[in-house]
């Protein structure tokens, strides 16, 4: 009996998958372990197996198109077997093949009644046969747009399906975009240095000489999506008829008359700031208009001394007039994709999650001694941050309420423990994730962390390496910060802010002594973590760090 192959759930956030390529065609023999298709999800491109032996009877989703989760994408059975009943019974069949009988007939265009410009706006332009669009893919779960760092091909180049067309900077890392199409690169829609939104056309590939200009123009104008409203067209037409000389111009292009002195507003402001009398400035603009350049280049004329003025010695004693040597200014720095997402996600976290903060001092004397002993035998150098990751993971195992996520209608208690370790980069903040940290030794955690930090700095982290955290640690101790509070990193319920280890004088017996203190501040989401729960977690964490041998048994 024929078996249906449905679009599987390949990631926890996936809603649909795009068929990149079919590795089998209708009529081919397939085995249960054959890879039928390559599917692009919201995380990565993955392989789909049929897990059925037989003949491929039907392909429901052509390459280049997307299928919803659980939608039929193929049918495998005996050669010549009738499979139509499976499509009829399946509720997804309606989505696969929408009826075209309900479509409205094409409108009749009469040249006399309808101007050519209106036809161009309302008619939908189809992509030339054989041409394929390359759209901006979703390269991370938080990505909304990608910045084209560089193009590896130029218009006119021949491209193969596995060629890397461009390097794209996302909010997490710089990644490669593969077109998965073969032909000639006909069009580049986003120049290097500019950003494109998810699913925006960034390139078109097809047969050499194919003209795609009409299609590109229609896509940019929006006429391929929805036809403009008639009233709006009239309004645009009226607006477009306004003479250019009646349109507003910038401040520096407008001359104003103030007591018969023509000067731009910017020149007036600069003159007022510098104490310059505009009547003494010669304007170089039209009709003697004074511009910013004239103010910048103005040098006051030296007035000869008059009879009866104070002696030169007394003039020298007077305070000299202040003359500014520089100019006011600023530099606008474009946001990186990483910085945009940091602003959006942490803004949402701070203003949607009710934060509260718990601070505790940890005596690190034993941890300092233990670390020296462990590094004598460890194959990888263990840092204090590695020890905090291990201690936090073990404390989370004993306090599962902290290892949770607020999901709106319910609280998700994670059974796995993945610790995110915040890392500052010039472009912003990224959080590599140490997976199953409670099950790893200190040396394994140190090795994983070292590798992930190196990848992050080289922008080579993969999505699976910076997502899935259940708890986050942010450490500024190495920058001599004694204590601070951190914003919760969604979807976590808490984040631990780690300060520097400082010497502190305390009373010991009849005298005084010095101990090494480290301050920890945990930010908690009060929707899922109560104060007593967070405090109990910190007490357990304190016991592990103040007596590190307990983490080894």
Short mmCIF file of C-alpha atoms in Angstrom, two decimals:
data_model
loop_
_atom_site.label_atom_id
_atom_site.label_comp_id
_atom_site.label_asym_id
_atom_site.label_seq_id
_atom_site.Cartn_x
_atom_site.Cartn_y
_atom_site.Cartn_z
CA UNK A 1 0.00 0.00 0.00
CA UNK A 2 1.22 3.48 -0.85
CA UNK A 3 2.66 5.60 2.01
CA UNK A 4 2.57 9.37 2.30
CA UNK A 5 5.74 11.32 3.18
CA UNK A 6 4.94 14.46 5.16
CA UNK A 7 7.02 17.55 5.99
CA UNK A 8 8.65 16.66 9.33
CA UNK A 9 9.25 19.02 12.28
CA UNK A 10 13.00 19.60 11.96
CA UNK A 11 13.39 22.29 14.63
CA UNK A 12 11.43 23.46 17.66
CA UNK A 13 10.49 26.78 16.02
CA UNK A 14 9.85 25.51 12.49
CA UNK A 15 6.44 26.17 10.91
CA UNK A 16 7.29 25.26 7.32
CA UNK A 17 10.20 23.97 5.28
CA UNK A 18 11.38 25.03 1.83
CA UNK A 19 12.30 22.19 -0.56
CA UNK A 20 15.75 23.16 -1.81
CA UNK A 21 16.19 20.17 -4.08
CA UNK A 22 14.71 16.73 -4.74
CA UNK A 23 17.29 13.95 -4.86
CA UNK A 24 14.77 11.59 -6.48
CA UNK A 25 12.24 12.05 -9.28
CA UNK A 26 8.86 10.43 -9.90
CA UNK A 27 9.39 6.84 -11.03
CA UNK A 28 12.69 6.33 -9.18
CA UNK A 29 13.16 3.42 -6.80
CA UNK A 30 13.74 4.53 -3.21
CA UNK A 31 14.96 2.79 -0.10
CA UNK A 32 14.01 3.54 3.50
CA UNK A 33 17.37 5.22 4.20
CA UNK A 34 17.50 7.30 1.01
CA UNK A 35 17.60 11.09 1.34
CA UNK A 36 14.58 12.21 -0.67
CA UNK A 37 15.05 15.96 -0.39
CA UNK A 38 17.08 18.78 1.14
CA UNK A 39 14.88 21.12 3.16
CA UNK A 40 15.69 24.63 4.40
CA UNK A 41 14.19 25.29 7.84
CA UNK A 42 14.37 28.40 10.02
CA UNK A 43 17.62 27.03 11.50
CA UNK A 44 19.56 25.25 8.75
CA UNK A 45 19.34 23.13 5.59
CA UNK A 46 18.61 19.51 6.55
CA UNK A 47 17.96 16.15 4.87
CA UNK A 48 14.56 14.43 4.75
CA UNK A 49 14.39 10.63 4.61
CA UNK A 50 11.31 8.74 3.42
CA UNK A 51 11.81 5.68 5.66
CA UNK A 52 9.78 3.69 3.07
CA UNK A 53 10.84 1.26 0.34
CA UNK A 54 9.18 1.41 -3.09
CA UNK A 55 8.73 3.69 -6.08
CA UNK A 56 8.37 7.48 -5.84
CA UNK A 57 4.84 7.95 -7.22
CA UNK A 58 4.17 11.61 -6.46
CA UNK A 59 5.95 14.85 -5.55
CA UNK A 60 3.59 17.38 -4.00
CA UNK A 61 5.89 20.36 -3.47
CA UNK A 62 8.27 21.39 -6.27
CA UNK A 63 11.82 22.46 -5.47
CA UNK A 64 11.95 26.10 -4.44
CA UNK A 65 8.56 26.06 -2.73
CA UNK A 66 7.66 25.68 0.95
CA UNK A 67 5.45 23.13 2.70
CA UNK A 68 3.73 23.45 6.06
CA UNK A 69 4.52 21.02 8.89
CA UNK A 70 2.73 17.69 8.30
CA UNK A 71 1.84 18.59 4.71
CA UNK A 72 2.17 15.78 2.14
CA UNK A 73 5.33 16.31 0.12
CA UNK A 74 5.60 12.88 -1.56
CA UNK A 75 3.99 9.44 -1.90
CA UNK A 76 5.89 6.16 -2.17
CA UNK A 77 4.32 2.82 -3.13
CA UNK A 78 4.26 0.05 -5.72
CA UNK A 79 4.96 0.96 -9.32
CA UNK A 80 1.70 1.92 -11.08
CA UNK A 81 -0.31 1.98 -7.83
CA UNK A 82 -3.27 4.41 -7.64
CA UNK A 83 -2.58 7.00 -4.91
CA UNK A 84 -5.27 9.61 -5.67
CA UNK A 85 -7.45 8.44 -2.77
CA UNK A 86 -4.68 9.45 -0.33
CA UNK A 87 -4.70 13.02 -1.65
CA UNK A 88 -8.49 13.22 -1.62
CA UNK A 89 -8.72 12.05 1.98
CA UNK A 90 -5.97 14.30 3.25
CA UNK A 91 -7.02 17.73 4.45
CA UNK A 92 -3.79 19.20 3.21
CA UNK A 93 -4.65 18.38 -0.39
CA UNK A 94 -6.62 21.62 -0.64
CA UNK A 95 -3.50 23.57 0.25
CA UNK A 96 -1.40 21.62 -2.25
CA UNK A 97 -3.69 22.21 -5.25
CA UNK A 98 -6.07 25.18 -4.82
CA UNK A 99 -8.97 25.19 -7.28
CA UNK A 100 -8.52 27.68 -10.08
CA UNK A 101 -12.14 27.69 -11.23
CA UNK A 102 -13.00 30.52 -8.88
CA UNK A 103 -10.51 32.89 -10.40
CA UNK A 104 -12.02 36.04 -11.93
CA UNK A 105 -11.61 36.41 -15.70
CA UNK A 106 -8.82 38.65 -16.83
CA UNK A 107 -9.98 42.25 -17.31
CA UNK A 108 -10.26 43.51 -20.86
CA UNK A 109 -7.91 46.42 -21.48
CA UNK A 110 -9.07 49.00 -23.96
CA UNK A 111 -6.32 51.33 -25.14
CA UNK A 112 -8.71 54.27 -25.52
CA UNK A 113 -10.22 54.00 -22.03
CA UNK A 114 -7.14 52.98 -20.02
CA UNK A 115 -3.84 54.86 -20.24
CA UNK A 116 -0.72 52.72 -20.66
CA UNK A 117 0.67 53.94 -17.33
CA UNK A 118 -2.34 52.59 -15.46
CA UNK A 119 -2.02 49.20 -17.17
CA UNK A 120 1.61 49.01 -16.13
CA UNK A 121 0.66 49.61 -12.51
CA UNK A 122 -2.20 47.12 -12.32
CA UNK A 123 -0.85 44.31 -14.52
CA UNK A 124 1.15 41.66 -12.71
CA UNK A 125 4.54 40.94 -14.28
CA UNK A 126 5.65 37.31 -14.26
CA UNK A 127 9.22 36.15 -13.80
CA UNK A 128 10.65 35.10 -17.21
CA UNK A 129 10.65 31.38 -17.85
CA UNK A 130 13.74 29.65 -16.53
CA UNK A 131 14.69 32.47 -14.16
CA UNK A 132 14.80 31.80 -10.41
CA UNK A 133 14.73 34.25 -7.51
CA UNK A 134 17.28 34.09 -4.70
CA UNK A 135 15.75 35.53 -1.55
CA UNK A 136 17.31 36.49 1.79
CA UNK A 137 17.09 33.29 3.90
CA UNK A 138 16.39 33.09 7.63
CA UNK A 139 19.85 32.32 9.01
CA UNK A 140 19.05 32.53 12.74
CA UNK A 141 15.95 32.31 14.91
CA UNK A 142 16.08 36.03 15.80
CA UNK A 143 17.09 37.40 12.40
CA UNK A 144 14.82 39.97 10.72
CA UNK A 145 17.25 41.18 8.04
CA UNK A 146 20.74 40.44 6.79
CA UNK A 147 23.49 42.81 5.67
CA UNK A 148 25.33 41.83 2.47
CA UNK A 149 28.99 41.99 3.44
CA UNK A 150 30.29 41.01 0.01
CA UNK A 151 29.20 39.38 -3.24
CA UNK A 152 31.34 36.49 -4.46
CA UNK A 153 29.76 36.65 -7.93
CA UNK A 154 28.93 39.55 -10.24
CA UNK A 155 26.20 39.99 -12.83
CA UNK A 156 26.99 37.85 -15.86
CA UNK A 157 28.91 35.19 -13.94
CA UNK A 158 27.93 31.54 -14.26
CA UNK A 159 26.82 30.06 -10.95
CA UNK A 160 26.33 26.50 -9.77
CA UNK A 161 23.80 25.26 -7.24
CA UNK A 162 26.43 24.87 -4.52
CA UNK A 163 28.23 28.19 -5.13
CA UNK A 164 28.41 30.66 -2.26
CA UNK A 165 26.84 33.78 -3.77
CA UNK A 166 27.34 36.19 -0.88
CA UNK A 167 28.54 36.61 2.70
CA UNK A 168 25.75 37.92 4.93
CA UNK A 169 26.07 39.49 8.38
CA UNK A 170 23.19 38.47 10.65
CA UNK A 171 22.54 39.46 14.26
CA UNK A 172 24.70 36.53 15.36
CA UNK A 173 27.50 35.95 12.86
CA UNK A 174 28.64 36.36 9.26
CA UNK A 175 27.36 33.41 7.24
CA UNK A 176 27.40 32.17 3.65
CA UNK A 177 24.37 32.26 1.36
CA UNK A 178 24.11 29.51 -1.25
CA UNK A 179 21.73 30.09 -4.16
CA UNK A 180 20.90 26.42 -4.87
CA UNK A 181 20.19 27.45 -8.48
CA UNK A 182 22.26 27.04 -11.64
CA UNK A 183 22.59 29.48 -14.53
CA UNK A 184 23.84 33.01 -15.05
CA UNK A 185 23.61 35.72 -12.39
CA UNK A 186 21.18 38.15 -14.07
CA UNK A 187 20.47 40.60 -11.28
CA UNK A 188 21.79 41.71 -7.88
CA UNK A 189 19.10 43.43 -5.83
CA UNK A 190 21.05 44.49 -2.76
CA UNK A 191 24.49 46.03 -3.08
CA UNK A 192 27.30 45.06 -0.70
CA UNK A 193 27.04 47.07 2.50
CA UNK A 194 23.24 47.27 2.43
CA UNK A 195 20.70 45.15 4.31
CA UNK A 196 17.81 43.06 3.01
CA UNK A 197 14.78 41.88 4.94
CA UNK A 198 13.95 38.20 5.28
CA UNK A 199 12.53 36.81 2.01
CA UNK A 200 13.48 39.95 0.04
CA UNK A 201 14.84 39.28 -3.47
CA UNK A 202 18.61 39.67 -3.42
CA UNK A 203 19.46 38.07 -6.78
CA UNK A 204 17.99 36.39 -9.86
CA UNK A 205 19.59 33.51 -11.74
CA UNK A 206 18.54 32.25 -15.19
CA UNK A 207 19.51 31.73 -18.80
CA UNK A 208 22.08 34.15 -20.27
CA UNK A 209 20.49 37.21 -21.85
CA UNK A 210 17.16 36.88 -20.02
CA UNK A 211 15.62 40.32 -19.40
CA UNK A 212 14.28 40.57 -15.84
CA UNK A 213 14.09 44.38 -15.66
CA UNK A 214 10.28 44.48 -16.00
CA UNK A 215 9.83 41.92 -13.23
CA UNK A 216 12.28 43.74 -10.93
CA UNK A 217 10.52 47.07 -11.56
CA UNK A 218 7.14 45.51 -10.75
CA UNK A 219 8.49 43.97 -7.53
CA UNK A 220 10.05 47.25 -6.39
CA UNK A 221 6.92 49.27 -7.17
CA UNK A 222 4.73 46.77 -5.33
CA UNK A 223 2.40 46.28 -8.30
CA UNK A 224 3.10 42.55 -8.23
CA UNK A 225 1.70 42.41 -4.71
CA UNK A 226 -1.37 44.66 -4.76
CA UNK A 227 -2.70 47.07 -7.34
CA UNK A 228 -2.69 50.70 -6.14
CA UNK A 229 -5.98 52.21 -5.07
CA UNK A 230 -7.51 54.54 -7.66
CA UNK A 231 -7.83 57.46 -5.27
CA UNK A 232 -4.24 57.02 -4.19
CA UNK A 233 -3.10 57.14 -7.83
CA UNK A 234 -4.90 60.43 -8.36
CA UNK A 235 -3.32 61.82 -5.20
CA UNK A 236 0.13 60.73 -6.37
CA UNK A 237 -0.52 62.29 -9.76
CA UNK A 238 -1.42 65.62 -8.18
CA UNK A 239 1.65 65.50 -5.97
CA UNK A 240 3.93 64.73 -8.88
CA UNK A 241 2.70 67.83 -10.74
CA UNK A 242 3.99 70.25 -8.10
CA UNK A 243 6.80 72.29 -9.72
CA UNK A 244 10.24 71.56 -8.35
CA UNK A 245 10.82 75.21 -7.53
CA UNK A 246 7.85 75.11 -5.13
CA UNK A 247 9.11 72.12 -3.16
CA UNK A 248 10.82 72.66 0.20
CA UNK A 249 14.60 72.66 0.21
CA UNK A 250 17.19 72.24 2.93
CA UNK A 251 18.09 75.07 5.30
CA UNK A 252 21.38 75.69 3.57
CA UNK A 253 19.60 76.18 0.22
CA UNK A 254 17.17 78.88 1.42
CA UNK A 255 18.10 82.55 1.67
CA UNK A 256 16.37 84.75 4.24
CA UNK A 257 16.48 88.51 4.39
CA UNK A 258 17.16 89.95 7.86
CA UNK A 259 17.67 93.70 7.71
CA UNK A 260 18.67 93.27 4.06
CA UNK A 261 21.32 90.69 4.98
CA UNK A 262 20.90 87.41 3.12
CA UNK A 263 22.13 84.40 5.07
CA UNK A 264 21.17 80.77 5.49
CA UNK A 265 19.76 79.73 8.90
CA UNK A 266 22.87 77.60 9.53
CA UNK A 267 25.14 80.58 8.81
CA UNK A 268 23.07 82.74 11.18
CA UNK A 269 23.36 80.17 13.96
CA UNK A 270 27.13 79.79 13.53
CA UNK A 271 27.56 83.56 13.46
CA UNK A 272 25.56 83.94 16.69
CA UNK A 273 27.60 81.17 18.38
CA UNK A 274 30.90 82.78 17.35
CA UNK A 275 29.81 86.39 18.00
CA UNK A 276 30.26 87.43 14.37
CA UNK A 277 28.42 90.46 13.00
CA UNK A 278 26.77 89.31 9.76
CA UNK A 279 26.92 92.83 8.33
CA UNK A 280 30.72 92.52 8.22
CA UNK A 281 30.75 89.19 6.36
CA UNK A 282 30.97 89.05 2.59
CA UNK A 283 28.62 86.41 1.17
CA UNK A 284 29.82 84.11 -1.59
CA UNK A 285 26.40 82.67 -2.43
CA UNK A 286 23.82 83.79 -4.95
CA UNK A 287 23.07 87.52 -4.71
CA UNK A 288 25.62 87.86 -1.89
CA UNK A 289 23.96 85.24 0.33
CA UNK A 290 26.10 84.30 3.36
CA UNK A 291 26.69 80.55 3.78
CA UNK A 292 28.33 78.33 6.36
CA UNK A 293 31.56 78.43 4.38
CA UNK A 294 31.69 82.23 4.66
CA UNK A 295 31.30 82.09 8.45
CA UNK A 296 34.00 79.40 8.77
CA UNK A 297 36.43 81.46 6.66
CA UNK A 298 35.63 84.84 8.26
CA UNK A 299 38.53 86.71 9.87
CA UNK A 300 37.70 89.91 11.81
CA UNK A 301 39.38 93.03 10.43
CA UNK A 302 41.95 94.70 12.70
CA UNK A 303 40.71 98.16 13.82
CA UNK A 304 43.44 100.79 14.19
CA UNK A 305 43.86 102.27 17.67
CA UNK A 306 42.11 105.60 18.27
CA UNK A 307 43.43 108.64 20.13
CA UNK A 308 42.55 108.57 23.80
CA UNK A 309 42.39 104.77 24.09
CA UNK A 310 43.92 103.00 27.08
CA UNK A 311 47.68 102.35 26.96
CA UNK A 312 48.83 99.13 25.31
CA UNK A 313 49.99 97.70 28.65
CA UNK A 314 46.48 97.91 30.10
CA UNK A 315 44.96 96.36 26.97
CA UNK A 316 47.35 93.43 27.29
CA UNK A 317 46.20 92.88 30.87
CA UNK A 318 42.58 92.43 29.78
CA UNK A 319 41.39 88.83 29.27
CA UNK A 320 41.63 87.85 25.59
CA UNK A 321 38.40 87.14 23.76
CA UNK A 322 37.61 83.43 23.34
CA UNK A 323 37.87 82.11 19.81
CA UNK A 324 36.68 78.56 19.11
CA UNK A 325 39.27 76.55 17.20
CA UNK A 326 37.06 73.56 16.49
CA UNK A 327 33.56 72.89 15.23
CA UNK A 328 30.58 71.11 16.72
CA UNK A 329 30.05 67.71 15.16
CA UNK A 330 29.09 64.08 15.56
CA UNK A 331 29.44 60.77 13.79
CA UNK A 332 26.48 58.50 12.97
CA UNK A 333 27.46 54.83 13.12
CA UNK A 334 25.10 52.44 11.28
CA UNK A 335 23.74 49.65 13.48
CA UNK A 336 25.08 46.16 12.92
CA UNK A 337 22.55 43.34 12.67
CA UNK A 338 23.78 42.07 16.04
CA UNK A 339 23.27 45.46 17.69
CA UNK A 340 19.74 45.77 16.27
CA UNK A 341 18.70 42.44 17.76
CA UNK A 342 20.36 43.21 21.11
CA UNK A 343 18.33 46.41 21.29
CA UNK A 344 15.09 44.68 20.35
CA UNK A 345 15.37 41.51 22.45
CA UNK A 346 16.77 43.09 25.62
CA UNK A 347 14.32 45.97 25.33
CA UNK A 348 11.48 43.45 25.19
CA UNK A 349 12.97 41.55 28.14
CA UNK A 350 13.50 44.58 30.35
CA UNK A 351 10.05 46.06 29.81
CA UNK A 352 8.01 42.85 29.68
CA UNK A 353 9.67 40.67 32.34
CA UNK A 354 9.35 41.98 35.92
CA UNK A 355 12.99 41.82 37.08
CA UNK A 356 14.10 41.51 40.68
CA UNK A 357 17.69 41.19 41.91
CA UNK A 358 19.47 39.05 44.49
CA UNK A 359 23.08 39.75 45.51
CA UNK A 360 25.39 37.44 47.47
CA UNK A 361 29.08 37.50 48.45
CA UNK A 362 31.17 34.38 47.82
CA UNK A 363 34.42 33.58 49.65
CA UNK A 364 36.73 32.50 46.81
CA UNK A 365 39.78 31.49 48.91
CA UNK A 366 39.22 27.75 48.42
CA UNK A 367 38.30 28.24 44.74
CA UNK A 368 41.60 30.06 44.12
CA UNK A 369 43.59 27.28 45.77
CA UNK A 370 41.61 24.52 44.01
CA UNK A 371 41.98 26.14 40.60
CA UNK A 372 45.78 26.20 40.92
CA UNK A 373 45.78 22.49 41.82
CA UNK A 374 43.37 21.54 39.02
CA UNK A 375 45.33 23.43 36.35
CA UNK A 376 48.42 21.40 37.19
CA UNK A 377 46.72 18.28 35.78
CA UNK A 378 44.02 19.66 33.47
CA UNK A 379 44.75 19.42 29.72
CA UNK A 380 42.99 22.79 29.28
CA UNK A 381 43.41 25.82 31.51
CA UNK A 382 40.36 26.17 33.76
CA UNK A 383 39.16 29.72 34.44
CA UNK A 384 37.05 31.04 37.29
CA UNK A 385 34.26 31.49 34.74
CA UNK A 386 34.44 27.78 33.91
CA UNK A 387 34.07 26.99 37.61
CA UNK A 388 31.04 29.28 37.85
CA UNK A 389 29.46 27.60 34.80
CA UNK A 390 29.92 24.17 36.38
CA UNK A 391 28.65 25.29 39.80
CA UNK A 392 25.61 27.02 38.26
CA UNK A 393 24.74 23.93 36.20
CA UNK A 394 24.89 21.67 39.26
CA UNK A 395 22.81 24.14 41.29
CA UNK A 396 20.21 24.28 38.49
CA UNK A 397 19.90 20.48 38.66
CA UNK A 398 18.91 20.86 42.34
CA UNK A 399 16.67 23.89 41.70
CA UNK A 400 14.77 23.15 38.45
CA UNK A 401 12.39 26.09 38.95
CA UNK A 402 15.26 28.44 38.02
CA UNK A 403 16.01 26.38 34.89
CA UNK A 404 12.70 27.46 33.35
CA UNK A 405 11.12 29.71 30.72
CA UNK A 406 8.01 31.88 30.87
CA UNK A 407 5.81 30.85 27.93
CA UNK A 408 2.84 33.18 28.42
CA UNK A 409 0.17 30.61 29.30
CA UNK A 410 2.50 28.16 31.08
CA UNK A 411 5.98 27.79 32.56
CA UNK A 412 8.36 25.42 30.77
CA UNK A 413 10.72 23.52 33.10
CA UNK A 414 13.70 22.45 31.01
CA UNK A 415 15.05 18.99 31.75
CA UNK A 416 18.37 19.77 30.05
CA UNK A 417 20.83 22.40 31.29
CA UNK A 418 22.46 24.58 28.64
CA UNK A 419 24.50 27.47 30.05
CA UNK A 420 24.91 30.61 27.92
CA UNK A 421 28.14 32.53 28.55
CA UNK A 422 27.82 36.14 27.37
CA UNK A 423 30.74 37.36 25.27
CA UNK A 424 31.39 40.99 24.29
CA UNK A 425 32.48 41.60 20.68
CA UNK A 426 33.15 44.92 18.90
CA UNK A 427 29.83 44.48 17.06
CA UNK A 428 27.84 43.71 20.23
CA UNK A 429 27.01 40.87 22.58
CA UNK A 430 26.69 37.18 21.68
CA UNK A 431 25.97 34.22 23.94
CA UNK A 432 27.75 30.94 23.05
CA UNK A 433 26.04 28.00 24.76
CA UNK A 434 27.73 25.22 26.77
CA UNK A 435 25.30 22.34 26.27
CA UNK A 436 24.61 19.77 29.03
CA UNK A 437 27.00 21.66 31.29
CA UNK A 438 25.92 19.72 34.41
CA UNK A 439 27.16 16.46 32.84
CA UNK A 440 30.60 17.77 31.79
CA UNK A 441 33.81 17.95 33.79
CA UNK A 442 35.53 21.27 34.41
CA UNK A 443 38.17 20.54 31.78
CA UNK A 444 35.48 19.67 29.21
CA UNK A 445 33.62 22.91 29.97
CA UNK A 446 36.91 24.85 29.64
CA UNK A 447 37.64 23.22 26.26
CA UNK A 448 34.12 23.87 24.93
CA UNK A 449 34.16 27.48 26.11
CA UNK A 450 37.57 28.17 24.56
CA UNK A 451 36.46 26.76 21.20
CA UNK A 452 33.14 28.64 21.19
CA UNK A 453 34.75 31.97 22.15
CA UNK A 454 37.27 31.61 19.31
CA UNK A 455 34.50 30.86 16.80
CA UNK A 456 32.47 33.83 18.04
CA UNK A 457 35.39 36.21 17.58
CA UNK A 458 35.92 34.88 14.04
CA UNK A 459 32.14 35.09 13.34
CA UNK A 460 31.99 31.38 12.63
CA UNK A 461 29.44 30.33 15.26
CA UNK A 462 26.63 28.18 13.89
CA UNK A 463 23.00 28.73 15.01
CA UNK A 464 23.04 25.62 17.22
CA UNK A 465 26.03 27.07 19.10
CA UNK A 466 24.40 30.34 20.15
CA UNK A 467 20.82 29.25 20.79
CA UNK A 468 18.96 26.97 23.21
CA UNK A 469 20.31 28.45 26.47
CA UNK A 470 18.30 27.75 29.65
CA UNK A 471 20.40 29.97 31.97
CA UNK A 472 22.95 32.71 31.23
CA UNK A 473 26.11 34.00 32.94
CA UNK A 474 27.51 37.48 32.29
CA UNK A 475 30.99 38.01 33.74
CA UNK A 476 32.61 41.47 33.94
CA UNK A 477 35.02 40.54 36.72
CA UNK A 478 37.99 40.55 34.36
CA UNK A 479 37.22 44.24 33.66
CA UNK A 480 37.49 45.09 37.38
CA UNK A 481 33.73 45.60 37.82
CA UNK A 482 32.88 44.85 41.43
CA UNK A 483 29.12 44.29 40.97
CA UNK A 484 26.40 44.97 38.41
CA UNK A 485 22.93 43.86 37.33
CA UNK A 486 22.22 42.19 33.99
CA UNK A 487 19.10 42.07 31.81
CA UNK A 488 17.57 38.59 31.48
CA UNK A 489 18.43 36.87 28.21
CA UNK A 490 15.18 35.43 26.75
CA UNK A 491 13.90 32.73 26.99
CA UNK A 492 15.73 32.25 30.33
CA UNK A 493 14.09 33.04 33.66
CA UNK A 494 17.34 34.27 35.23
CA UNK A 495 20.81 35.61 34.48
CA UNK A 496 23.84 35.66 36.81
CA UNK A 497 26.03 38.79 36.85
CA UNK A 498 29.57 38.02 38.07
CA UNK A 499 31.85 40.68 39.55
CA UNK A 500 35.60 40.82 40.20
CA UNK A 501 37.36 38.95 43.02
CA UNK A 502 38.40 41.59 45.57
CA UNK A 503 40.36 41.39 48.80
CA UNK A 504 38.34 42.26 51.89
CA UNK A 505 39.53 42.82 55.44
CA UNK A 506 37.52 40.82 58.00
CA UNK A 507 37.79 40.07 61.70
CA UNK A 508 39.59 36.80 62.41
CA UNK A 509 39.81 35.73 66.03
CA UNK A 510 41.37 38.53 68.04
CA UNK A 511 42.77 40.24 64.97
CA UNK A 512 42.02 40.94 61.31
CA UNK A 513 42.72 39.09 58.11
CA UNK A 514 42.12 39.29 54.35
CA UNK A 515 39.78 37.09 52.33
CA UNK A 516 38.95 37.10 48.60
CA UNK A 517 35.34 38.04 47.93
CA UNK A 518 33.35 37.81 44.70
CA UNK A 519 29.88 39.36 44.37
CA UNK A 520 27.16 37.62 42.38
CA UNK A 521 23.89 39.32 41.42
CA UNK A 522 21.10 37.24 39.91
CA UNK A 523 18.34 38.93 37.90
CA UNK A 524 15.12 36.89 38.06
CA UNK A 525 11.87 36.98 36.11
CA UNK A 526 9.27 37.21 38.88
CA UNK A 527 6.65 35.57 36.65
CA UNK A 528 8.43 32.22 36.85
CA UNK A 529 10.95 32.55 39.72
CA UNK A 530 10.01 33.70 43.23
CA UNK A 531 12.41 35.42 45.62
CA UNK A 532 12.76 32.42 47.94
CA UNK A 533 13.44 30.12 44.96
CA UNK A 534 16.19 32.42 43.66
CA UNK A 535 17.72 32.79 47.14
CA UNK A 536 17.82 29.02 47.66
CA UNK A 537 19.57 28.61 44.30
CA UNK A 538 22.24 31.18 45.27
CA UNK A 539 22.82 29.42 48.61
CA UNK A 540 23.51 26.15 46.76
CA UNK A 541 25.74 27.93 44.26
CA UNK A 542 27.65 29.50 47.17
CA UNK A 543 28.31 26.06 48.72
CA UNK A 544 29.71 24.70 45.46
CA UNK A 545 32.02 27.68 44.85
CA UNK A 546 33.27 27.97 48.43
CA UNK A 547 34.07 24.26 48.51
CA UNK A 548 34.91 23.26 44.90
CA UNK A 549 35.69 19.65 45.81
CA UNK A 550 31.93 19.10 46.12
CA UNK A 551 31.65 19.65 42.34
CA UNK A 552 34.02 16.74 41.72
CA UNK A 553 32.20 14.00 43.63
#
